[in-house]
C-alpha positions as a printed NumPy array, in Angstrom:
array([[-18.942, -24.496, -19.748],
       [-22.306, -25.595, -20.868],
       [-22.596, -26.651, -24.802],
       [-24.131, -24.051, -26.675],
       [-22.965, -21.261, -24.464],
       [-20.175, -19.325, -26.921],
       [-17.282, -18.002, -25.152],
       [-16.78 , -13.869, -25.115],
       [-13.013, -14.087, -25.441],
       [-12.497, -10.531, -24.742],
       [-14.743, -10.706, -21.325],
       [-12.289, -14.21 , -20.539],
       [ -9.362, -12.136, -21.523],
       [-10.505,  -8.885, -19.47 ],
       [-11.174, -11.336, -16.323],
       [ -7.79 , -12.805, -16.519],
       [ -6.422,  -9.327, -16.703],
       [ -8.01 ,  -8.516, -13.764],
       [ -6.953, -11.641, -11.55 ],
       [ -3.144, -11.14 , -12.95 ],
       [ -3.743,  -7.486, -12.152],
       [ -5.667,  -8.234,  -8.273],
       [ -2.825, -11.016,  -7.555],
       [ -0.395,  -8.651,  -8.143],
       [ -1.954,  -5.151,  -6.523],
       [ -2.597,  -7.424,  -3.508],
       [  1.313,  -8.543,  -2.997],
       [  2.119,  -4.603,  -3.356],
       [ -0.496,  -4.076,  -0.483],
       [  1.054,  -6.503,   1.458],
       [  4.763,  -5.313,   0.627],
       [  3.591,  -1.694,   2.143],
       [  1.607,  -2.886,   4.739],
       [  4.994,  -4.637,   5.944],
       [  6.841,  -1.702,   5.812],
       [  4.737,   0.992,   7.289],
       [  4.293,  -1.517,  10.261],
       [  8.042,  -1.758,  10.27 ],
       [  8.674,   2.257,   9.916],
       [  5.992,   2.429,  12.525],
       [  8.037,   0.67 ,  15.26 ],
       [ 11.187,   2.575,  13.992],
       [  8.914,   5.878,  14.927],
       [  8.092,   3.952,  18.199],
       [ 12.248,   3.415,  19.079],
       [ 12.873,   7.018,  18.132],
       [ 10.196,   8.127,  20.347],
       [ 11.356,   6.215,  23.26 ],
       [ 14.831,   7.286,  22.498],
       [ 14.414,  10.968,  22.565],
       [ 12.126,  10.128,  25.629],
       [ 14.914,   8.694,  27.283],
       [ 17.524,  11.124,  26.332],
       [ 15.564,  14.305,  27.323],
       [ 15.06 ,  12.851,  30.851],
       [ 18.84 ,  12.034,  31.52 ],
       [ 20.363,  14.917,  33.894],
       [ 22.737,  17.243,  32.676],
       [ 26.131,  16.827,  32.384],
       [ 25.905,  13.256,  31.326],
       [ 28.293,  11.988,  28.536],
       [ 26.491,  10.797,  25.393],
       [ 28.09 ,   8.542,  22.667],
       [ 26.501,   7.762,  19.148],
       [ 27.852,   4.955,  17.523],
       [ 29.047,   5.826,  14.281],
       [ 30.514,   3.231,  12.339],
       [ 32.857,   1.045,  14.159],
       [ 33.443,   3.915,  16.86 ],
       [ 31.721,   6.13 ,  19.276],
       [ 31.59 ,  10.008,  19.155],
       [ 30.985,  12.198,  22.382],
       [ 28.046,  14.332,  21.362],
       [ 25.852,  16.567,  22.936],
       [ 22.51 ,  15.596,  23.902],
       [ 20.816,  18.428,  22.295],
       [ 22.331,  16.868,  18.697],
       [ 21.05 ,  14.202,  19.309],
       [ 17.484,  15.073,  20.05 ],
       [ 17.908,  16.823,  16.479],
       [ 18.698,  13.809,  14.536],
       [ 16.1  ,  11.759,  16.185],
       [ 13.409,  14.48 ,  15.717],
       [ 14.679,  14.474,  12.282],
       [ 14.852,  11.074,  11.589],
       [ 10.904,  11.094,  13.069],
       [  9.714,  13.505,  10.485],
       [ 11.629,  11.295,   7.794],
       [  9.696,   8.126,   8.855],
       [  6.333,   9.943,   9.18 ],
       [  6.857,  11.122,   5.483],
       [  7.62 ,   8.267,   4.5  ],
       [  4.525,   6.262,   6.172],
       [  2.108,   8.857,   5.222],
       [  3.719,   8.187,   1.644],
       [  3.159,   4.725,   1.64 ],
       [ -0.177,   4.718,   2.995],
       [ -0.94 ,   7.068,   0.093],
       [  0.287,   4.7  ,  -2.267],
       [ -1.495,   1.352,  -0.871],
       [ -5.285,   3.44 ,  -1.214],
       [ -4.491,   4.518,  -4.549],
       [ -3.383,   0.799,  -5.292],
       [ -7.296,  -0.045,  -3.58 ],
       [ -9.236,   2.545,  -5.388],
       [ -7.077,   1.358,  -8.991],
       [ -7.936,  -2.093,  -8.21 ],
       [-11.697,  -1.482,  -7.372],
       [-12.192,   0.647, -10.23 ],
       [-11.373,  -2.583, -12.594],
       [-13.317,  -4.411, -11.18 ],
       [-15.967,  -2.408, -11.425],
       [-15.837,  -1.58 , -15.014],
       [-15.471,  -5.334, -15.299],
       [-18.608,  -5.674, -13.377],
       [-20.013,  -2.874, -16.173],
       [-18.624,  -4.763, -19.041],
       [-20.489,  -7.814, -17.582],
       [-23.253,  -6.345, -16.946],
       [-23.202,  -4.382, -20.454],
       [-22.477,  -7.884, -22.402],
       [-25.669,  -9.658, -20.461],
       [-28.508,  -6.761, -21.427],
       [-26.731,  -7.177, -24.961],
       [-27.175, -11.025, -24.697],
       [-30.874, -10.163, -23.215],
       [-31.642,  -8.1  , -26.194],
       [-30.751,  -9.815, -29.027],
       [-32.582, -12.891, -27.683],
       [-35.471, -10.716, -27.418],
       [-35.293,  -9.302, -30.696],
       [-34.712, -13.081, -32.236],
       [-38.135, -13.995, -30.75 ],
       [-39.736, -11.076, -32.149],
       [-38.822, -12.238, -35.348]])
């Protein structure tokens, strides 16, 4: 800081607000970014899954793990759970996606009204120096 140049404590304070606040909105972003990729392959495994299962010829025994043991189960149930498990994750995804641009927008509306405070505090500064020399 330059000497003579006063310190606006409550634009310092606001700023580190912001970079507390943009440090931790940008770990969230990352957190869900992580996720939906990882929901997005489960989608991509269920997909294949019910792929594979709908092509297998009739009469086929099916087993689904369940536990520690294996039930018999019809194909058809199966295809159900998958498709439901697919609508699950795509909720889910959309929901998260949601979240992280309404974690953006939050996060670039501070800084904007930061900017405005700024920006506010420097046509303050401007005119009180002007009316100091018109005195």
């Amino acid at each position: 800081m330059a000497k003579g140049v006063p310190v606006d404590l409550e634009l310092k304070r606001a700023f580190g607000e912001l970079h507390e606040k943009m440090i931790e909105t940008t770990k969230k972003i990352h957190s869900l970014d992580t996720q939906i990729v990882v929901f997005k392959r489960q989608l991509e495994i269920a997909e294949l899954s019910e792929h594979e299962i709908c092509n297998l010829p009739r009469g086929v025994k099916i087993y689904e793990g369940v536990a520690r043991m294996f039930l018999l189960t019809e194909p058809h149930d199966i295809v159900r759970d998958i498709k439901c498990r697919q609508f699950k994750l795509n909720d889910r995804i959309t929901e998260f996606t949601n979240h992280k641009k309404f974690l953006e927008m939050n996060l670039r509306d501070s800084t904007n009204n930061l900017r405005e405070m700024v920006q506010h505090r420097k046509e303050l500064s401007e005119f009180e120096a002007q009316g100091h020399k018109a005195n």
